[in-house]
Short mmCIF file of C-alpha atoms in Angstrom, two decimals:
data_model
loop_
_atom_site.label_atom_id
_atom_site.label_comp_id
_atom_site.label_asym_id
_atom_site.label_seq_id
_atom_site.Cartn_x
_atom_site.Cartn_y
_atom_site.Cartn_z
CA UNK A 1369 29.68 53.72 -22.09
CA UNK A 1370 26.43 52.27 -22.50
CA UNK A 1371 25.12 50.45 -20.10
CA UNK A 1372 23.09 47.26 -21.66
CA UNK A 1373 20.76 44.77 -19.47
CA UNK A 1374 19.99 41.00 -20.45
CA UNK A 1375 16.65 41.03 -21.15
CA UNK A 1376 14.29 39.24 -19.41
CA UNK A 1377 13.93 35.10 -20.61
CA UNK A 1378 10.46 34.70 -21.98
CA UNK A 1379 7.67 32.84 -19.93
CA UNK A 1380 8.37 29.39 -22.35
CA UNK A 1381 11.84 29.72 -21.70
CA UNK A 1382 11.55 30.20 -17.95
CA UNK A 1383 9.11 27.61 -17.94
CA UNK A 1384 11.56 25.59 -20.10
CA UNK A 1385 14.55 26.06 -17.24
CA UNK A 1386 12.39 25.22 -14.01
CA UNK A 1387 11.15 21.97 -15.85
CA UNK A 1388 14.82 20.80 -16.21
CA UNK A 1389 15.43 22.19 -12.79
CA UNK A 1390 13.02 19.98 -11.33
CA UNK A 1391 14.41 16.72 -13.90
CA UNK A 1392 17.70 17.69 -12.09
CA UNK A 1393 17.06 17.07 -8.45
CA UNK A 1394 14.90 14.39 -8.46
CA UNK A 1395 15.34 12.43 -5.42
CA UNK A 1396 17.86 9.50 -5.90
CA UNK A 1397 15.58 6.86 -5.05
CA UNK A 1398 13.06 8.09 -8.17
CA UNK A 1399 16.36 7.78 -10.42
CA UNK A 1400 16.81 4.56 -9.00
CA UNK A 1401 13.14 3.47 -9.77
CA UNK A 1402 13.59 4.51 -13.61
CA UNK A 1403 16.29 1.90 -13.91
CA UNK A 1404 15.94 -1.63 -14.28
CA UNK A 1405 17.24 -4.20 -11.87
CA UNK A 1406 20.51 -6.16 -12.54
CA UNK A 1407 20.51 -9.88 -14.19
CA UNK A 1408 22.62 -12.59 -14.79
CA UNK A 1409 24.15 -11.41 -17.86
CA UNK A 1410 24.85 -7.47 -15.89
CA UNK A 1411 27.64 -9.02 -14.14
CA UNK A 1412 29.11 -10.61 -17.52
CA UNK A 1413 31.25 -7.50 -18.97
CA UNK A 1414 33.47 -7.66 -16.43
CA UNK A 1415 35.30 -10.78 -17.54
CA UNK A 1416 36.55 -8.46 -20.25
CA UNK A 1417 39.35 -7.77 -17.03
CA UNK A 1418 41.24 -11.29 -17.77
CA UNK A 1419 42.00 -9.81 -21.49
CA UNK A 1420 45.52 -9.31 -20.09
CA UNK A 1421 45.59 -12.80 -18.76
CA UNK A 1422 44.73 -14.29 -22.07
CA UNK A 1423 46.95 -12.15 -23.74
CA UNK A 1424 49.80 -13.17 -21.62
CA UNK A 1425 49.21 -16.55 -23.02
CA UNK A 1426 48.61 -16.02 -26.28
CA UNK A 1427 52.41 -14.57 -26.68
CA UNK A 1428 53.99 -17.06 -24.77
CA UNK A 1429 55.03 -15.06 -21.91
CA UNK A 1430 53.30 -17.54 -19.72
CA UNK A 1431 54.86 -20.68 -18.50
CA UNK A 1432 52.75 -23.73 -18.80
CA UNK A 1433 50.20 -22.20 -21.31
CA UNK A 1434 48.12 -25.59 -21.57
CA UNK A 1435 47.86 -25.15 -17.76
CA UNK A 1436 47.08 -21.45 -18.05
CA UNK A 1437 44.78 -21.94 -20.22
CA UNK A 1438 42.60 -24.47 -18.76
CA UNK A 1439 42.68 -22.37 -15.36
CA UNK A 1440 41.39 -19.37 -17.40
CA UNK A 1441 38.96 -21.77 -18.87
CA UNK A 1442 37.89 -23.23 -15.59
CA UNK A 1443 37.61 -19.34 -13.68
CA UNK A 1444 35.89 -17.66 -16.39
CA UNK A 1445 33.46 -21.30 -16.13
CA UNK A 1446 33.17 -20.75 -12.87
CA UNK A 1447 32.28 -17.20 -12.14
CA UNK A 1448 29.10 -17.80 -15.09
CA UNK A 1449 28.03 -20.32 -12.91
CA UNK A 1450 27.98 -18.30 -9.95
CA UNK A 1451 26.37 -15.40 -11.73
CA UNK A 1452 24.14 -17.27 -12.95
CA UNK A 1453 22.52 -19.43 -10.37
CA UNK A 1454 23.06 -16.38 -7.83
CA UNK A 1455 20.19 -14.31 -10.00
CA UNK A 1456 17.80 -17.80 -10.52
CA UNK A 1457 15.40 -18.00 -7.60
CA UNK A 1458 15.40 -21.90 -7.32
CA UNK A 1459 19.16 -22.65 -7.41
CA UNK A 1460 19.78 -19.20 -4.84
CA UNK A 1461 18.06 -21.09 -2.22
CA UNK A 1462 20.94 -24.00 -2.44
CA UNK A 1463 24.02 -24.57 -1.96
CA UNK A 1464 24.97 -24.11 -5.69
CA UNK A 1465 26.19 -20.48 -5.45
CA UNK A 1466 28.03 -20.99 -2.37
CA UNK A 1467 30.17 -24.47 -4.05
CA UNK A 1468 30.85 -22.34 -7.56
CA UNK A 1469 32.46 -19.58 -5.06
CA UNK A 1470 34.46 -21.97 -3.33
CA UNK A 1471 35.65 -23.30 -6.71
CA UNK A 1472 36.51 -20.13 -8.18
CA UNK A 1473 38.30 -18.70 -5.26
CA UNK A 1474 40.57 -22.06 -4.91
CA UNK A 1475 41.40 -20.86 -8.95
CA UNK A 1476 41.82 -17.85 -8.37
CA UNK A 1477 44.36 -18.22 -5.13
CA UNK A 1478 46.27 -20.64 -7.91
CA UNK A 1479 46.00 -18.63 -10.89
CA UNK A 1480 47.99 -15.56 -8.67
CA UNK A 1481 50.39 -17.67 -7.08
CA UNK A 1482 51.33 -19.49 -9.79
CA UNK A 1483 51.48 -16.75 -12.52
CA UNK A 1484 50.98 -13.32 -10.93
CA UNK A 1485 51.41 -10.09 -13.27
CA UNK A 1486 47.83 -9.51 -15.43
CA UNK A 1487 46.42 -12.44 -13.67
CA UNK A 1488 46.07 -10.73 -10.21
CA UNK A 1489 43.25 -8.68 -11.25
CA UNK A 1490 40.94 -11.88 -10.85
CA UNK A 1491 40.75 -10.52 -7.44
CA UNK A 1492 38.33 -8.08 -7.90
CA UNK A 1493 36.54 -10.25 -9.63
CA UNK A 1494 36.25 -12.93 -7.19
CA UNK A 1495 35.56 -9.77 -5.10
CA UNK A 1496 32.37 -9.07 -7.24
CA UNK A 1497 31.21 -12.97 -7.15
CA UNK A 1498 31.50 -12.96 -3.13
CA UNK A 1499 29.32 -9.82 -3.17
CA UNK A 1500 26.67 -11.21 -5.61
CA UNK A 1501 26.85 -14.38 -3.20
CA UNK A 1502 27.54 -13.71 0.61
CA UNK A 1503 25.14 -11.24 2.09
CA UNK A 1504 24.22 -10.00 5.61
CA UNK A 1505 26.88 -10.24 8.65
CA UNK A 1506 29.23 -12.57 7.13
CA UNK A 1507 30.22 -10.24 3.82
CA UNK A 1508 32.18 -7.95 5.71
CA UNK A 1509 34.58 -10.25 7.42
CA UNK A 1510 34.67 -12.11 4.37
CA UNK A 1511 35.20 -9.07 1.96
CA UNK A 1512 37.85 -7.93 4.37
CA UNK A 1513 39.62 -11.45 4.46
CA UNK A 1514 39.84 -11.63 0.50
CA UNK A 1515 41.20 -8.14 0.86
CA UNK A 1516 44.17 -8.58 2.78
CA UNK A 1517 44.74 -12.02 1.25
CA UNK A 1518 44.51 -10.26 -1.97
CA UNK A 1519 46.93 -7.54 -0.94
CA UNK A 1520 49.75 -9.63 0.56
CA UNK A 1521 49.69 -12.36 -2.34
CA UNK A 1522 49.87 -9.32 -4.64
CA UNK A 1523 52.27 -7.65 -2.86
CA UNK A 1524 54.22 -10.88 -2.59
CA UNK A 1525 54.27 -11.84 -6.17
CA UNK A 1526 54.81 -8.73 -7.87
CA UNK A 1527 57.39 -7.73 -4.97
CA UNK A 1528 56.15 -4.10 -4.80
CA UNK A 1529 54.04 -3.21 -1.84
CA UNK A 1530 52.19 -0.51 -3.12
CA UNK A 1531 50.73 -2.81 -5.89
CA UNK A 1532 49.42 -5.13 -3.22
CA UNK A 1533 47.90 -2.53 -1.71
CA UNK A 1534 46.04 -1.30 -4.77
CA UNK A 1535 44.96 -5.15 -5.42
CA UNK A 1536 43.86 -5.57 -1.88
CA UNK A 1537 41.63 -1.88 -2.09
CA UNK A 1538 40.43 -3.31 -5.28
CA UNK A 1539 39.17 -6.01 -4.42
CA UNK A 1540 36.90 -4.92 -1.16
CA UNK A 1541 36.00 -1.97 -2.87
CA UNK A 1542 34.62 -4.19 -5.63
CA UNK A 1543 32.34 -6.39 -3.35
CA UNK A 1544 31.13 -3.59 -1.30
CA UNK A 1545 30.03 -1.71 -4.30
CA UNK A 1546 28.33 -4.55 -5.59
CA UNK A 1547 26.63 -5.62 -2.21
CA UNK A 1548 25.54 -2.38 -2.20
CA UNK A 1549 23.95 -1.42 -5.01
CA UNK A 1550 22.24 -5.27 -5.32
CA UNK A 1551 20.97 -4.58 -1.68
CA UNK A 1552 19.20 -1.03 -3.03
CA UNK A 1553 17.87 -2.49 -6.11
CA UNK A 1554 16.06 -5.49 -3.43
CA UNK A 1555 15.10 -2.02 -1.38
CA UNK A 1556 13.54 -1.22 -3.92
CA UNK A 1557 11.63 -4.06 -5.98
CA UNK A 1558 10.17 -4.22 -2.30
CA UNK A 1559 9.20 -0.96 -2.18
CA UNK A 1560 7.38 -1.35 -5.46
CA UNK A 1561 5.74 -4.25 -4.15
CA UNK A 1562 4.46 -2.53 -1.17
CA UNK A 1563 2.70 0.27 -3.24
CA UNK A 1564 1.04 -2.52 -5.19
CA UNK A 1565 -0.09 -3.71 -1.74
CA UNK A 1566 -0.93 -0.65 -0.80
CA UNK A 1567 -2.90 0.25 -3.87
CA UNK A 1568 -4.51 -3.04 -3.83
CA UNK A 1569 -5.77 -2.51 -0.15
CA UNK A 1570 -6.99 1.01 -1.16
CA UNK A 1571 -9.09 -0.09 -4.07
CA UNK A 1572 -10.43 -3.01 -1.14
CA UNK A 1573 -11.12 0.01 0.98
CA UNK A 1574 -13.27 1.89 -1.21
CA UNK A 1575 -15.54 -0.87 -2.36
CA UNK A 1576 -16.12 -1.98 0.77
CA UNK A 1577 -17.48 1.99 1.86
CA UNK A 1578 -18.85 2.20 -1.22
CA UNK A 1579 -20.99 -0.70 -0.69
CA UNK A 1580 -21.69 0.11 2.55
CA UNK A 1581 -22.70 3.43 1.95
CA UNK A 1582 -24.79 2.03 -1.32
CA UNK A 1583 -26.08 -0.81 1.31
CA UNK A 1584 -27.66 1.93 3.59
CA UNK A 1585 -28.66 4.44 1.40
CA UNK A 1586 -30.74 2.29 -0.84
CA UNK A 1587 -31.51 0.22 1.86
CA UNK A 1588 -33.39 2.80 4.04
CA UNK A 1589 -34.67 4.90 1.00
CA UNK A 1590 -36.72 1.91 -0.64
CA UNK A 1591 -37.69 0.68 2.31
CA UNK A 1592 -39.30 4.47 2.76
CA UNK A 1593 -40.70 4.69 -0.58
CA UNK A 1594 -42.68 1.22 0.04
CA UNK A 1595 -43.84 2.06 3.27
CA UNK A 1596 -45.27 5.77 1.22
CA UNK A 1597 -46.32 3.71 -1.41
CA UNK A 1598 -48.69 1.47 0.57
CA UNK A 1599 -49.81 4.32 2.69
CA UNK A 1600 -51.29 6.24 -0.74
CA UNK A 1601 -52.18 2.98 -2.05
CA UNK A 1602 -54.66 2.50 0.59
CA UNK A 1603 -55.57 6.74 1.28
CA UNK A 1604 -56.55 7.12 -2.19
CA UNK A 1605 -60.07 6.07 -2.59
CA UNK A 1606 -61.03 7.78 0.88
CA UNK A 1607 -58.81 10.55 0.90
CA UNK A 1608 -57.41 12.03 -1.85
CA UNK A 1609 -55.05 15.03 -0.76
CA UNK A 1610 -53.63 12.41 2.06
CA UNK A 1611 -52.46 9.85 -0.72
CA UNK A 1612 -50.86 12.77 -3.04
CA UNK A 1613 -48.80 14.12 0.21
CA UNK A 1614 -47.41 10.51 0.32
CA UNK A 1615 -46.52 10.52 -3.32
CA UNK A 1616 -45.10 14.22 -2.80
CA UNK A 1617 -42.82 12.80 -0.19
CA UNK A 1618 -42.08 9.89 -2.47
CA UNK A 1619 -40.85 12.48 -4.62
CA UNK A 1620 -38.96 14.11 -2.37
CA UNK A 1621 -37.12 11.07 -0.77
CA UNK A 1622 -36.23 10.05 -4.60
CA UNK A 1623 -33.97 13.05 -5.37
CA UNK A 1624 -32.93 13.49 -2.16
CA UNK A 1625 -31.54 9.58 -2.43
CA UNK A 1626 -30.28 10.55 -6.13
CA UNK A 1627 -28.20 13.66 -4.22
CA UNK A 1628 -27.13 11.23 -1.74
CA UNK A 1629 -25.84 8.45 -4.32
CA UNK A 1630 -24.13 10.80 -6.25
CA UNK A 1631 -22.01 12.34 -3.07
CA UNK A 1632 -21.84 8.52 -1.42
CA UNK A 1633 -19.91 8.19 -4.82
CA UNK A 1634 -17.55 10.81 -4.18
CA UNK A 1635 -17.04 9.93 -1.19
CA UNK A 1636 -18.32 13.36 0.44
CA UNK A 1637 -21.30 12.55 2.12
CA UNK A 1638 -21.40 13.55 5.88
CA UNK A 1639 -25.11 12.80 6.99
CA UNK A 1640 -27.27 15.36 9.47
CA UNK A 1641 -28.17 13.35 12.51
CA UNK A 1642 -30.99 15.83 13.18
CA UNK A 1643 -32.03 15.30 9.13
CA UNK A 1644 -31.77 11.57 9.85
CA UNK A 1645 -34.16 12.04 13.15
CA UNK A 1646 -36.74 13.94 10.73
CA UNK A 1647 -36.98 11.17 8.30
CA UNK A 1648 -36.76 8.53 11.21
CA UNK A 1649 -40.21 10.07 12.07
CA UNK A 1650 -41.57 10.13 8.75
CA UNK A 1651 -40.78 7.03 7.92
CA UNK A 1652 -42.14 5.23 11.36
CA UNK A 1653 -45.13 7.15 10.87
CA UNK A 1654 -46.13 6.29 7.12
CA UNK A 1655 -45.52 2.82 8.47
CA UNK A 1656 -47.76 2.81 11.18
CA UNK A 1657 -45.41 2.74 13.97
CA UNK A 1658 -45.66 5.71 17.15
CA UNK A 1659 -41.84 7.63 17.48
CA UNK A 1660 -40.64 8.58 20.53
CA UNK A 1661 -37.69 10.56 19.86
CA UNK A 1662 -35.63 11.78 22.92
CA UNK A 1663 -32.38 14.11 22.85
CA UNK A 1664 -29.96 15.52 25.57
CA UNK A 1665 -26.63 16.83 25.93
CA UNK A 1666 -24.20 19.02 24.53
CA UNK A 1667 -23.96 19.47 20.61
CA UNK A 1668 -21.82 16.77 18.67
CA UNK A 1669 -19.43 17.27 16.11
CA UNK A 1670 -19.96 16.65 12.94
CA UNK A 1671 -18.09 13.22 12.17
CA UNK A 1672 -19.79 11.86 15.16
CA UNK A 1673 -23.37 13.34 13.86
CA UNK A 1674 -22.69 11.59 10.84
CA UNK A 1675 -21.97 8.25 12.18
CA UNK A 1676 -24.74 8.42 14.42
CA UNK A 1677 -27.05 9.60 11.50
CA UNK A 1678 -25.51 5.99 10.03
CA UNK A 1679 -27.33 4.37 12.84
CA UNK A 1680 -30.60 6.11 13.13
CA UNK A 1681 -31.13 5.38 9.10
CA UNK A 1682 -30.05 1.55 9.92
CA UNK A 1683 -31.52 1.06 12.49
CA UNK A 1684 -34.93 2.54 11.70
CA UNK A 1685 -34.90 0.58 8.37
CA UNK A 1686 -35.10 -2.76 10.18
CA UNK A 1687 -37.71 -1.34 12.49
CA UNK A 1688 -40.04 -0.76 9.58
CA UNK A 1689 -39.29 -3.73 7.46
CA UNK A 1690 -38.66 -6.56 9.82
CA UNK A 1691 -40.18 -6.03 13.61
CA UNK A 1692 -44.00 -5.35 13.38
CA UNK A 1693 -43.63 -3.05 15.98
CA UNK A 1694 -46.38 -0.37 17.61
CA UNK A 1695 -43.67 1.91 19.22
CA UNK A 1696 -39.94 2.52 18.47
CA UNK A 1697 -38.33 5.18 20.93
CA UNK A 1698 -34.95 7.06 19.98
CA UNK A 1699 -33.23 7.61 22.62
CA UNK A 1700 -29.72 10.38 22.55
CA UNK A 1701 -27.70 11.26 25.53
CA UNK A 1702 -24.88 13.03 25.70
CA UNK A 1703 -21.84 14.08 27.85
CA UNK A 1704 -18.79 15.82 27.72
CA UNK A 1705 -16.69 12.87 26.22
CA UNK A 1706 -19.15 10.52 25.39
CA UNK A 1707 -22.63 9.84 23.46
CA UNK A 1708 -24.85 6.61 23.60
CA UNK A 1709 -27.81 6.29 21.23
CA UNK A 1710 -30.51 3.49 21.60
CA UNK A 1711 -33.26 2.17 19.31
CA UNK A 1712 -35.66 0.01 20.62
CA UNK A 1713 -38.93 -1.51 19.72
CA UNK A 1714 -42.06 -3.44 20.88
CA UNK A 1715 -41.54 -5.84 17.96
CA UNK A 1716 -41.01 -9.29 17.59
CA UNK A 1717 -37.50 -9.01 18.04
CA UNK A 1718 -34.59 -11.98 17.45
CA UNK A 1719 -33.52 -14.84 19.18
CA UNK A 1720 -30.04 -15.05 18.62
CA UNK A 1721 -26.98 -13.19 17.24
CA UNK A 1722 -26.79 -15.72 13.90
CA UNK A 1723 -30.47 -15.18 13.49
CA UNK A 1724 -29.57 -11.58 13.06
CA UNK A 1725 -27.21 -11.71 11.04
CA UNK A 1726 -29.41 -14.02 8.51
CA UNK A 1727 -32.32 -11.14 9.01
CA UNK A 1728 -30.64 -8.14 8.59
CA UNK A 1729 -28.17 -8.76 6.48
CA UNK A 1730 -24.80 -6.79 6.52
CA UNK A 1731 -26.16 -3.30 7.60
CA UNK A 1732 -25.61 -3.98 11.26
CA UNK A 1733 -22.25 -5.49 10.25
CA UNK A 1734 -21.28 -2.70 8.25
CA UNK A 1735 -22.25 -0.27 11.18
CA UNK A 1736 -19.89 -2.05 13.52
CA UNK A 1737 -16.98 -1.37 11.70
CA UNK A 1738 -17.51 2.32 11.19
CA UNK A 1739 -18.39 2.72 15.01
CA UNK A 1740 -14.88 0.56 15.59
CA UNK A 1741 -12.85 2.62 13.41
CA UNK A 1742 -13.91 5.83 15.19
CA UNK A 1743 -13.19 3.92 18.67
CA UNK A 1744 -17.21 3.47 19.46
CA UNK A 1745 -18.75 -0.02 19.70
CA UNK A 1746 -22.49 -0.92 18.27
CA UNK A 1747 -24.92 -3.36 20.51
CA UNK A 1748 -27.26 -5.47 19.00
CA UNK A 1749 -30.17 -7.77 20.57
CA UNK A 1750 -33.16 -8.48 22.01
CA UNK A 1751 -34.74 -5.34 24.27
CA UNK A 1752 -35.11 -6.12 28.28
CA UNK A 1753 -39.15 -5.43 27.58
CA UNK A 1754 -39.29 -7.48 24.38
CA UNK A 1755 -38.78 -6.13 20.96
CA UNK A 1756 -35.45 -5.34 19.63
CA UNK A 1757 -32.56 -2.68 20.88
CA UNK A 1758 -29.57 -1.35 19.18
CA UNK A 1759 -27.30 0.93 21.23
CA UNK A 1760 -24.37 2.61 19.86
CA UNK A 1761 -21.62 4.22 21.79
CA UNK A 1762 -18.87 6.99 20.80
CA UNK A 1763 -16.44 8.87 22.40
CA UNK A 1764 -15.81 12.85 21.56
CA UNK A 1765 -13.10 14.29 22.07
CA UNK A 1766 -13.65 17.50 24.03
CA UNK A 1767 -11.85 19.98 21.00
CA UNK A 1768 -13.96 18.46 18.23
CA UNK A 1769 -16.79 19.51 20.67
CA UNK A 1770 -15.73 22.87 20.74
#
């Protein structure tokens, strides 16, 4: 006997068959996501349940048709109503839905005393208009009331137990389900919401770093290529190769600020606190200004070097366009769990904290919440000596260290 193999299913195919896998188990609340949430007229169809009722009437089997008739009339008025103004925002905050379910359980009690048979199964339905209604605490012990009223008047009518019981599991079956599944689809539509919140708060997020970051990149780079720019202005006509090493490092500080937009875009920059220290000192020097640049401690990580590289380029911007300072001293120490950094200058410094803000714009600003989100706090104001001092302080966490 020959012994024959299935051959193997071709890539499409397997491809193909993991798709629908995946289409398969999707998680319940996804499926639930795809559909769209019920209305006033979802709740409709199932008045297509009194068709026995109305058929009992229409053949005369009903005593009192003109009676049973305007009952039907009156329920099947009733329940719309209470469909209807339970799914419109301004009447659910009323009383409205709550009145149409008292009306249409006082018919329905009447309609199954008084004519049993086909017209017990408006039960359920009254079932289905207390679940659209009556939510929270109160709709179990009021489910579980219409339930075993439901059952005994059934049972009582019809004279079989058994059909009592089925009326009576009927009907709190019927409001549970639809409690339930109303209750999801809310779960839901506020679970959408949230994401739009969320999403909303995210795109707030990223313009705000992005202008920060744009806010102290540009900031500190054209403030450097001003300060180079006057300094070659006023080399050239005594000294040549001094005025083209300024425009060389005019150069230089252009693409590196082009490299620096583009990953500030992306979202990838993570600044050098020594590379920051380097142009500190070029900068203070083109303008004039003596550095003093002082460093201690152990080495940093690198999130921490980058926020304090935040500060040195910050803070060394406003030293060289606003304090007409002579000396501006750097100043990094460092221990085991923490790290303080302090600009200061000899400069004219500010008077008060609103004055700084009005000076200086949102940099400062902008460096406080960084610092805060990382646990650190910033310092602002006027040096002990004169001038102006900026301290910022930032804990690190001894495994980031090592």
């Amino acid at each position: 006997m020959a012994i024959t193999t299935e051959p193997r299913r071709p890539l499409p195919a397997r491809i193909w068959h993991e798709w629908r896998h995946l289409r398969v188990t999707r998680s319940l609340s996804e499926e639930i996501e795809d559909l769209r949430p019920p209305n006033r007229f979802t709740f409709l169809p199932w008045l297509l349940m009194g068709v026995g009722a109305l058929s009992h009437l229409l053949q005369g089997k009903a005593a009192n048709p003109w009676l049973g008739g305007l009952g039907l009339l009156a329920f099947n008025s009733l329940y719309i109503g209470v469909v209807f103004t339970a799914f419109n925002p301004r009447a659910a905050a009323g009383r409205a839905p709550r009145l149409y379910l008292l009306a249409l359980a006082a018919v329905t009690y009447a309609l199954a005393i008084g004519y049993g048979g086909s017209w017990l199964v408006f039960f359920p339905l009254l079932s289905l208009a207390v679940g659209i209604v009556v939510r929270g605490r109160r709709m179990g012990p009021v489910l579980v009331a219409l339930a075993v009223s439901a059952g005994i008047v059934s049972g009582l009518r019809s004279g079989d137990i058994w059909e009592g019981v089925s009326i009576g599991y009927g009907s709190l079956i019927s409001g549970l389900v639809t409690a339930a599944m109303l209750t999801l689809f809310d779960a839901v539509t506020q679970l959408r919401a949230t994401r739009q919140e969320l999403a909303r708060n995210a795109v707030a997020e990223e313009r705000l770093r992005f202008s920060r970051d744009l806010h102290d990149l540009l900031g500190h780079t054209l403030s450097v290529v001003v300060v180079k720019a006057e300094a070659a202005r006023r080399l050239a006509p005594r000294d040549l190769d001094a005025a083209l090493a300024q425009v060389a490092d005019i150069e230089a500080v252009g693409r590196q600020a082009l490299t620096e937009i583009r990953e500030a875009v992306t979202g990838y920059r993570e600044g050098s606190l020594s590379t920051e220290l380097d142009r500190a000192r070029s900068a203070l020097a083109a303008a004039g200004i003596e550095a003093v640049v002082k460093e201690s401690g152990p080495p940093l990580p690198s999130q921490t070097e980058a926020l304090l590289g935040w500060v040195v380029r910050e803070g060394v911007t406003n030293v060289v366009r606003h304090s007409g300072a002579g000396t501006c001293r750097i100043e990094l120490a460092g221990t085991e769990g923490h790290v303080r950094l302090q600009i200061t200058d000899d400069g004219r410094g500010v008077g008060s904290a609103p004055d700084l803000g009005s000076r200086f714009g949102s940099g400062l600003k902008g460096l406080t919440e960084r610092l805060a989100a990382a646990g650190g706090t910033l310092a602002t104001g006027p040096a002990p000596r004169g001038g102006f001092r900026v301290v910022a302080e930032l804990p690190v966490e001894e495994e980031q260290a090592a």
